[in-house]
XYZ file of N, CA and C in Angstrom:
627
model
N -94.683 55.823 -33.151
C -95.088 55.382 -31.830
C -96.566 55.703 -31.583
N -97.300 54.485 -30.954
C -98.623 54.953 -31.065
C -99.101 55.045 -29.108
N -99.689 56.134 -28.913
C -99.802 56.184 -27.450
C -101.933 56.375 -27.104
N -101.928 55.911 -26.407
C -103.202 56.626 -25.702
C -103.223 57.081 -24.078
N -103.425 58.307 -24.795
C -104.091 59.599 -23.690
C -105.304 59.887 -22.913
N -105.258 59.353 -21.371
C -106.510 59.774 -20.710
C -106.908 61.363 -21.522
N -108.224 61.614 -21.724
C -108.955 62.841 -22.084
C -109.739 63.340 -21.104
N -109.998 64.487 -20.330
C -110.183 64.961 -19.141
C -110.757 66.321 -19.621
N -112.475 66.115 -19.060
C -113.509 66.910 -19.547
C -114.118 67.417 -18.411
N -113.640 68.232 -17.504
C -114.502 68.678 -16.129
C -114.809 69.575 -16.002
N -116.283 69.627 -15.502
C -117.175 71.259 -15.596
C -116.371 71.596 -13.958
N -115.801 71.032 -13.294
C -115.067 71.415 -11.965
C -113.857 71.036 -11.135
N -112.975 71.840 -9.944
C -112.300 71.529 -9.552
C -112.133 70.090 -8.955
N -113.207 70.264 -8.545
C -113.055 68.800 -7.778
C -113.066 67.457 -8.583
N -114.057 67.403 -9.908
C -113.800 66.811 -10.958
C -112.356 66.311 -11.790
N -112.172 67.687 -11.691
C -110.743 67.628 -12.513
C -109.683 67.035 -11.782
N -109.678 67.436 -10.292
C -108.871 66.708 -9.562
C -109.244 64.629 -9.468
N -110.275 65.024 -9.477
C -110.016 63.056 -9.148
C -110.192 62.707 -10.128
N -110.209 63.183 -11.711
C -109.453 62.184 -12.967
C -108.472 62.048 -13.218
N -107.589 63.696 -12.560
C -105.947 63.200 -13.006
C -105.649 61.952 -11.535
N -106.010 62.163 -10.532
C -105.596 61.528 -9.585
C -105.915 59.790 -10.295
N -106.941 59.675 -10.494
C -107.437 58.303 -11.147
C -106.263 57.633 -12.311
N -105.594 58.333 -12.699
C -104.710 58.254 -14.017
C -103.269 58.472 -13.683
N -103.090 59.108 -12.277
C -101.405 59.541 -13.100
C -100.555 58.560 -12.540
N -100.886 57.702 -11.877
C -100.023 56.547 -11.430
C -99.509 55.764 -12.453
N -100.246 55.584 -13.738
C -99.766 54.691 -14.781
C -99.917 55.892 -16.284
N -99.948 56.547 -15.867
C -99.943 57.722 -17.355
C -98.537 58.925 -16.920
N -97.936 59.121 -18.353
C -97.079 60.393 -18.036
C -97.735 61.455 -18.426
N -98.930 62.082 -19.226
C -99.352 63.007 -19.493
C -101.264 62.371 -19.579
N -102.024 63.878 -20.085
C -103.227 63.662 -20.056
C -103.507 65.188 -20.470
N -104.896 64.698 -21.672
C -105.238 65.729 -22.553
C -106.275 66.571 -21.810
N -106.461 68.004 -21.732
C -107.496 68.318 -20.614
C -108.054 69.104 -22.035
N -109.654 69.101 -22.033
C -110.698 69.805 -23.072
C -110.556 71.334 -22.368
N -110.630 72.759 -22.621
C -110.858 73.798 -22.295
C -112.067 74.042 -23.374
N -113.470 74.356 -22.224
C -114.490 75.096 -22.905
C -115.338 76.061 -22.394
N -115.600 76.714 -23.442
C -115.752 78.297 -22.896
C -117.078 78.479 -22.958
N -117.629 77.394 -23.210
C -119.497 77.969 -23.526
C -120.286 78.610 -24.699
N -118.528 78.922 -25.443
C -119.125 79.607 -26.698
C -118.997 78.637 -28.109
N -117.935 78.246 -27.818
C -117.734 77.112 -28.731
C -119.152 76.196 -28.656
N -119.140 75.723 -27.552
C -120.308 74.668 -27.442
C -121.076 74.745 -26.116
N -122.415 74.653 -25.628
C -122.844 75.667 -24.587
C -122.490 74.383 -23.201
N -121.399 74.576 -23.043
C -120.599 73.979 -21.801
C -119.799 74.386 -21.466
N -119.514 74.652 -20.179
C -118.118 75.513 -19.380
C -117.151 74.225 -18.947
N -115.672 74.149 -18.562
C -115.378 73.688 -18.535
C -114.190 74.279 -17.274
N -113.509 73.346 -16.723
C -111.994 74.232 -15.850
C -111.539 74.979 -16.763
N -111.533 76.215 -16.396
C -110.068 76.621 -17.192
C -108.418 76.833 -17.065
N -107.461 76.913 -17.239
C -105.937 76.395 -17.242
C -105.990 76.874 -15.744
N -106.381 77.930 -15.685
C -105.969 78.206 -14.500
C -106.117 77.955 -13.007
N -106.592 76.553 -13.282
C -106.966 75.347 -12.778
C -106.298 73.994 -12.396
N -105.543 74.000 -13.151
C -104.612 73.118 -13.789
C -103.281 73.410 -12.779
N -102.889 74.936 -12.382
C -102.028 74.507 -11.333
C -101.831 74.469 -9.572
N -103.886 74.567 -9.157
C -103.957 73.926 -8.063
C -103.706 72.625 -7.947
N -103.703 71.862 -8.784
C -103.570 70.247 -8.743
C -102.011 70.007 -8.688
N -101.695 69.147 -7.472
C -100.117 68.893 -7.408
C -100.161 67.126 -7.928
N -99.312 67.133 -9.777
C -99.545 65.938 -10.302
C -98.297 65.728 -10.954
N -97.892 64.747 -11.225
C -96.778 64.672 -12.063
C -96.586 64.415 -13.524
N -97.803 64.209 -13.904
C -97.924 64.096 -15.588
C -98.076 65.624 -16.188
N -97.723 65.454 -17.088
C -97.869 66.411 -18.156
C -99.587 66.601 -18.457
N -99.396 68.229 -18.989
C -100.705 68.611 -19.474
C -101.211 69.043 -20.402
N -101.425 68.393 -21.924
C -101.403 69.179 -22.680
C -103.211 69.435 -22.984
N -103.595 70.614 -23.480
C -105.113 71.442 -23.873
C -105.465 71.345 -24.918
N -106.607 70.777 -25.027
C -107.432 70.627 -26.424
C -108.054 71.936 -25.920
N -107.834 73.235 -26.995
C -109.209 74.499 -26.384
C -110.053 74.501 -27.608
N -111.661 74.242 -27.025
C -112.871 74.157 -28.214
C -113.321 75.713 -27.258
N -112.476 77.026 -27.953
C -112.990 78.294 -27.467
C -112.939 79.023 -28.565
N -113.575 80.194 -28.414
C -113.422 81.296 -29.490
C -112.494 82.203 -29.382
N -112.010 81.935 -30.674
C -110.381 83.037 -30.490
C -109.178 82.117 -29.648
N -108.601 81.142 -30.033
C -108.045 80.304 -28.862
C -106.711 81.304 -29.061
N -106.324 81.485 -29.959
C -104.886 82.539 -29.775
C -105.285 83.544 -29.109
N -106.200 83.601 -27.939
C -106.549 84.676 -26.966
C -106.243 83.941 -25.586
N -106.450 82.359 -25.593
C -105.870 81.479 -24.905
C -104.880 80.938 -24.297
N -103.449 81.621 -24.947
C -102.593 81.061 -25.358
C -101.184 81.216 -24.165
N -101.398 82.876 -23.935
C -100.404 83.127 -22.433
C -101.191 82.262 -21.477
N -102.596 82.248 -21.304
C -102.954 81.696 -20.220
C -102.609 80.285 -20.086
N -102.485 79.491 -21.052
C -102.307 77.816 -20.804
C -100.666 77.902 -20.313
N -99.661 79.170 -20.872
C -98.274 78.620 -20.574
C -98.291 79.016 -19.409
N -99.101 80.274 -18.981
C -98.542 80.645 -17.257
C -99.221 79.196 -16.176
N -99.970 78.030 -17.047
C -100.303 76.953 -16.759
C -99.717 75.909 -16.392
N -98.535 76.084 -17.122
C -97.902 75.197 -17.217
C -97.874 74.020 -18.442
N -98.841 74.208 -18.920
C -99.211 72.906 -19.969
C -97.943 72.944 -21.152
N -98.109 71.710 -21.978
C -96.890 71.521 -22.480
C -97.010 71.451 -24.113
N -98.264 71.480 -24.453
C -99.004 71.539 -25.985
C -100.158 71.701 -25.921
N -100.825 72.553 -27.231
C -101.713 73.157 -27.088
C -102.496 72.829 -28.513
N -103.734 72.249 -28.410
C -104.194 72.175 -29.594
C -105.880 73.203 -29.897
N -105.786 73.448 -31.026
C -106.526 75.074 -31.083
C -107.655 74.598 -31.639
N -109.477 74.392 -31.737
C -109.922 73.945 -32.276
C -110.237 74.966 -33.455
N -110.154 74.731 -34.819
C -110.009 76.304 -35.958
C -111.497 76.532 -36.584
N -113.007 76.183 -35.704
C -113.478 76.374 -36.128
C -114.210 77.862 -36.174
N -113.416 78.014 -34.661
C -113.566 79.736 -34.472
C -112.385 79.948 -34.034
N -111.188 80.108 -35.254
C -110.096 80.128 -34.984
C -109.885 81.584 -36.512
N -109.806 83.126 -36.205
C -109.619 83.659 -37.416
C -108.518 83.813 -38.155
N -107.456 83.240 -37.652
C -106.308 83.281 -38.161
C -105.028 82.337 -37.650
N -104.921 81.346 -38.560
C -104.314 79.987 -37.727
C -102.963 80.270 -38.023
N -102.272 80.857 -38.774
C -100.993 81.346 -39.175
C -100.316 81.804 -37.562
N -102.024 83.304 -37.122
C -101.440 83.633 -36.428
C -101.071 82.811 -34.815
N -102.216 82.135 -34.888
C -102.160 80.898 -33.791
C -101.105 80.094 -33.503
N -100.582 79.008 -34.569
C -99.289 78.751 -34.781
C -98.013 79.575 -34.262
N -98.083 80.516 -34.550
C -96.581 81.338 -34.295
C -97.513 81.714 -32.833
N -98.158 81.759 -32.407
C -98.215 82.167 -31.074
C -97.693 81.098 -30.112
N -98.144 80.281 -30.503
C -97.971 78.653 -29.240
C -96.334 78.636 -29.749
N -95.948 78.365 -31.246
C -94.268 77.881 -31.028
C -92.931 78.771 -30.357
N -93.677 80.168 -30.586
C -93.316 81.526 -29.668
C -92.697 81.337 -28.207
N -94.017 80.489 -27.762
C -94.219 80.443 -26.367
C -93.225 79.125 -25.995
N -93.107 78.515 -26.616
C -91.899 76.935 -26.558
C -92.912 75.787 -26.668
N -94.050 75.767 -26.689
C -94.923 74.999 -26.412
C -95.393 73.567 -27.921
N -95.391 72.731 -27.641
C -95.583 71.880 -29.081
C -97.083 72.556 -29.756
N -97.658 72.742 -30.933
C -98.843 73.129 -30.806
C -99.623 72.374 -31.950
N -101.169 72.330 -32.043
C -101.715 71.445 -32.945
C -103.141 71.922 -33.534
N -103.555 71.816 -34.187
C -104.831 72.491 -35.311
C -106.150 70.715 -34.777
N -107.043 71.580 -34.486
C -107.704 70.429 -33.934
C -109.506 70.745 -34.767
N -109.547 69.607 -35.451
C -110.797 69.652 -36.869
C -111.830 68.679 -35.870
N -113.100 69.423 -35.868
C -114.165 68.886 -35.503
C -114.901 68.073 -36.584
N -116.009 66.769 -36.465
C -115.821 65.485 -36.845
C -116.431 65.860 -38.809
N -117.523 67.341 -38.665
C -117.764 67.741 -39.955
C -116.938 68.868 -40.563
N -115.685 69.401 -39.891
C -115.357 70.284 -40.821
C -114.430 69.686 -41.874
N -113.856 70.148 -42.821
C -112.976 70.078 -43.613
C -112.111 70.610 -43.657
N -110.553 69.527 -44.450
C -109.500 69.701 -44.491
C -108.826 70.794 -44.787
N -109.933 71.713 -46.221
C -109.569 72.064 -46.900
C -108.100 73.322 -46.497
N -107.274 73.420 -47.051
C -105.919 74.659 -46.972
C -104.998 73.636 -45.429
N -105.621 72.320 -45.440
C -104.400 71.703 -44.446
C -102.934 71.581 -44.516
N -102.902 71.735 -45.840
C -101.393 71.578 -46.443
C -100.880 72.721 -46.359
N -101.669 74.106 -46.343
C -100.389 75.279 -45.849
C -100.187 75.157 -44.870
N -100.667 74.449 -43.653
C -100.150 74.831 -42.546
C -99.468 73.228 -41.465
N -99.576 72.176 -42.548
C -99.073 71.293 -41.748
C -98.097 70.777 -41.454
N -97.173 71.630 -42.563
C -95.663 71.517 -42.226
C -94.876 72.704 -40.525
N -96.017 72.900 -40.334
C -95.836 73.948 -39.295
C -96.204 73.942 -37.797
N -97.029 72.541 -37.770
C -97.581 72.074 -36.318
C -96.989 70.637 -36.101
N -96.787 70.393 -34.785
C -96.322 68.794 -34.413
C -97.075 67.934 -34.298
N -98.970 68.668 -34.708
C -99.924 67.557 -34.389
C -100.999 68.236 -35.263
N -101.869 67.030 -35.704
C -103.339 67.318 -36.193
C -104.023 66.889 -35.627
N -105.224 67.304 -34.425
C -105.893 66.304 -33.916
C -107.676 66.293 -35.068
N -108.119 65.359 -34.906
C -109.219 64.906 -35.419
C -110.287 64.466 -34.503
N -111.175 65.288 -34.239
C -112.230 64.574 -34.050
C -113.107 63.337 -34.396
N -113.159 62.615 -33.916
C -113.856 60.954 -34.433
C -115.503 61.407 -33.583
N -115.729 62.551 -32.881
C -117.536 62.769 -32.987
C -117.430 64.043 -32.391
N -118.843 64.448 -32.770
C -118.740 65.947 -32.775
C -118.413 66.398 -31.479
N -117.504 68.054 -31.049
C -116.553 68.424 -30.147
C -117.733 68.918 -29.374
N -117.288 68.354 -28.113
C -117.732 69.250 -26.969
C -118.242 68.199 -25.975
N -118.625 66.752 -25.975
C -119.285 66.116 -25.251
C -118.738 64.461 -25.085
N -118.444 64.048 -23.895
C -117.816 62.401 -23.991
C -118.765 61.569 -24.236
N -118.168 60.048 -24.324
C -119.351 59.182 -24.477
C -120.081 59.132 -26.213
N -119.393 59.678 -26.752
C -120.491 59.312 -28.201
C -120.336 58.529 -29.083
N -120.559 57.909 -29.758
C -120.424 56.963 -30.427
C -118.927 57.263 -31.986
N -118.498 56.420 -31.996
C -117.056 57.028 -33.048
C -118.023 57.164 -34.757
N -117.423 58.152 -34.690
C -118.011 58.984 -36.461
C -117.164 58.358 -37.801
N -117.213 57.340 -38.567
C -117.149 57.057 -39.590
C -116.350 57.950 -40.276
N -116.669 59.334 -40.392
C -116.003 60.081 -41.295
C -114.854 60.232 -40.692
N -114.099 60.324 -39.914
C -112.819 60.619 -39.589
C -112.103 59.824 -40.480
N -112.500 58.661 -40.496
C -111.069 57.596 -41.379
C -110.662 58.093 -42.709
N -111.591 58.737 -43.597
C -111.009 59.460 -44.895
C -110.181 60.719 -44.397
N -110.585 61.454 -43.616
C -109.601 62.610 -42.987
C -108.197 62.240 -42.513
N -108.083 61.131 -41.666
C -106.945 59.774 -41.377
C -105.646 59.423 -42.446
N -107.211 59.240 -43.515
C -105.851 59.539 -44.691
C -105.655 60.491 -45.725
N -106.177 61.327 -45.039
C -105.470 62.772 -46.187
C -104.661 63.320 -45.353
N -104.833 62.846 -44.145
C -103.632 63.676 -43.331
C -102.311 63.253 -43.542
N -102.434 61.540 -43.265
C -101.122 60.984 -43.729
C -100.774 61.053 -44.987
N -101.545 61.423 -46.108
C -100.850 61.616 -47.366
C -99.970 62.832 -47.341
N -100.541 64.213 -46.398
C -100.048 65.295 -46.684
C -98.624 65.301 -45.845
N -98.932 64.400 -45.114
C -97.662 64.379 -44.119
C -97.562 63.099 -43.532
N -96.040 62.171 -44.039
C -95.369 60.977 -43.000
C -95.698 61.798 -41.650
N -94.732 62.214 -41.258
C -94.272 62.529 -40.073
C -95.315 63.115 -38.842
N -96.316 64.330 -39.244
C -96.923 64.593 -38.372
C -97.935 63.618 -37.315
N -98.079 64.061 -36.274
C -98.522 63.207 -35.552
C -100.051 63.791 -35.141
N -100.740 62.214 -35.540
C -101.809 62.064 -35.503
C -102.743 62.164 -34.866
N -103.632 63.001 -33.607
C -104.550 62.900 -32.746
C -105.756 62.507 -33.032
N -106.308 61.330 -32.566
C -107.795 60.833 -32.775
C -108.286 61.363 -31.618
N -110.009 61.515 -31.074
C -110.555 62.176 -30.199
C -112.086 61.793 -30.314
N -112.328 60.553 -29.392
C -113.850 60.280 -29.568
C -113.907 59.165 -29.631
N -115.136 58.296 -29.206
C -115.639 57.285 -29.392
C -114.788 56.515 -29.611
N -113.672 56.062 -29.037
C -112.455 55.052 -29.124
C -112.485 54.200 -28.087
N -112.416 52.713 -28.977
C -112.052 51.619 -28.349
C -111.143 50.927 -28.741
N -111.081 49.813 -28.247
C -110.243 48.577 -28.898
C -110.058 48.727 -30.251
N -111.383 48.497 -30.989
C -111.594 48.238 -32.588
C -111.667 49.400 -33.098
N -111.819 50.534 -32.235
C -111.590 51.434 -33.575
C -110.355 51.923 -33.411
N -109.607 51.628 -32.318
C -108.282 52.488 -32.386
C -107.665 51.372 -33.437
N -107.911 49.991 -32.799
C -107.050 49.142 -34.256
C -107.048 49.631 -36.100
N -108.539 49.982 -35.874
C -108.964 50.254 -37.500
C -108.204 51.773 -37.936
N -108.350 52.822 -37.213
C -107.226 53.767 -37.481
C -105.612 53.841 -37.303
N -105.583 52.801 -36.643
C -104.017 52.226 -37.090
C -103.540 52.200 -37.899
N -104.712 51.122 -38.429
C -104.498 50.425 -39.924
C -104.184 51.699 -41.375
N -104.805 52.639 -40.569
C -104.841 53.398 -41.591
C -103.638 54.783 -41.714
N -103.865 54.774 -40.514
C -102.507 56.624 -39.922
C -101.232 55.757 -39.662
N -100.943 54.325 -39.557
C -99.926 54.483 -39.216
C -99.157 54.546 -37.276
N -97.903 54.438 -37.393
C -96.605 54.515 -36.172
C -97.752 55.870 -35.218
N -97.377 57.151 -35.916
C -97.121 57.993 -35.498
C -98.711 58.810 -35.004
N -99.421 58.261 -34.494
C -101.073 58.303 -33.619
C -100.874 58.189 -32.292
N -101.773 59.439 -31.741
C -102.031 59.188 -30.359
C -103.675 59.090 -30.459
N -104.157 59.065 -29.300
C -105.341 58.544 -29.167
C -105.635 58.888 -28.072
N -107.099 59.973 -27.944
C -107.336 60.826 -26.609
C -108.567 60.226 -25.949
N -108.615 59.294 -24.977
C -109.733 58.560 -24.715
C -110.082 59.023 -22.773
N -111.611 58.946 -22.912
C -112.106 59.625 -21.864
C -112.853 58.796 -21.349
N -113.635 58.354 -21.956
C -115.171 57.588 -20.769
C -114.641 56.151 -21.098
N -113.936 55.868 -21.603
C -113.599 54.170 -21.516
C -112.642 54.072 -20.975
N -111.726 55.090 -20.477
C -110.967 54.580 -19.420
C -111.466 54.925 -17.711
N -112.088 56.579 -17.961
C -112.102 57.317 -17.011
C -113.525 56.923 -16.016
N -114.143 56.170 -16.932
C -115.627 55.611 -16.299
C -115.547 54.369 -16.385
N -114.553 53.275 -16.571
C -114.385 51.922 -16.270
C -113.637 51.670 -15.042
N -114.108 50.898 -14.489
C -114.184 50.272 -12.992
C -112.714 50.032 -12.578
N -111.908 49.470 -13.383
C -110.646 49.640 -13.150
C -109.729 50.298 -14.770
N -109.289 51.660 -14.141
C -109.025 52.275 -14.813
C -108.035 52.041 -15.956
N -106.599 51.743 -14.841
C -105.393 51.217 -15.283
C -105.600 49.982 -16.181
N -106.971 49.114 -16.014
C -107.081 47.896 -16.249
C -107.726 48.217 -17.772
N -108.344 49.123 -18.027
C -108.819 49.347 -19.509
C -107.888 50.602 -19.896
N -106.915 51.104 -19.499
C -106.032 52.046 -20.336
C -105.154 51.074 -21.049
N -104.545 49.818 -20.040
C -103.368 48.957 -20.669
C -103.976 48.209 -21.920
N -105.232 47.487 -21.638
C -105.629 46.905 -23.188
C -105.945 47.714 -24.382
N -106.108 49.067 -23.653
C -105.881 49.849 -25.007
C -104.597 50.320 -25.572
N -103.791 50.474 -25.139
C -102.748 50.600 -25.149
C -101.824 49.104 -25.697
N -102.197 48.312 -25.675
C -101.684 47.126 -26.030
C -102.262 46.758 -27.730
């Protein structure tokens, strides 16, 4: 099943509130970025944010933070419902993993647009998601990165089943072209082409179609 996910990047409350509001009439969930400034020098809401807003979609966290298994009580006393860890300042993803599935929470290993795969196969029988960056983490609006599509398919070689997160520079044509390549089982986390087009609902459905 292939889905796309409003992506929700706000340096504030009030921000954060009128993108889910913009979205949840025709969305059941929506991916929110957590950033800490250290990862990348931008602050972002953090979870605990997430339950002044009275919404009915689901919430699951991309965190681009340091140490995200330091993250991890805080997103569930959140409420959120999956958690994806970015591992580039991540020191121990074993231990990350068993923290989020601990907690009941779905959880996912999230690769920024230059790192590498490498040791993906010890741990991908162990998460419900890989997300991928398609341009470098921390900023909307950028243009989609080429290199993701070989990552696209080493993921699906290492694994049918796991499910796929793209993240970046997605449109029409490139979500088609990573189709082509990952397969059923892709979601697709899109931010400024839905969330900054004039009618929202009206460019989520053609992507989605």
């Amino acid at each position: 099943m292939k889905t796309v996910v409003p992506a929700i990047l706000a340096k504030d409350v009030s921000t954060f509130e009128e993108e889910v509001k913009k979205v949840e009439k025709f969305v059941t969930k929506v991916q929110v970025d957590v950033i800490d400034g250290k990862f990348f020098p931008v602050e972002t809401v953090t979870p605990e944010v997430f339950q002044e807003i009275e919404t009915p979609v689901e919430i699951e966290t991309h965190l681009m933070v340091e140490e995200p298994i330091e993250w991890v009580e805080r997103c569930v006393a959140a409420g959120v419902t999956a958690i994806y860890g970015q591992v580039e300042k991540m020191t121990d993803k074993q231990a990350f993993i068993t923290a989020v599935v601990e907690s009941g929470l779905r959880v996912g290993l999230a690769f920024d647009l230059d790192t590498s795969l490498t040791g993906l196969d010890e741990w991908i029988n162990l998460v419900d998601g890989i997300l991928l960056m398609s341009v470098p983490a921390g900023a909307q609006g950028q243009a989609f990165g080429e290199g993701v599509m070989e990552k696209i398919k080493k993921v699906r070689a290492l694994s049918p089943s796991v499910l796929i997160v793209i993240d970046g520079g997605l449109n029409i044509e490139t979500i088609k072209r990573c189709v082509e390549i990952g397969g059923e089982k892709m979601e697709f986390a899109v931010g400024s082409e839905i969330l900054k087009a004039e009618d929202a609902e009206l460019a989520y459905r053609k992507l989605e179609q």
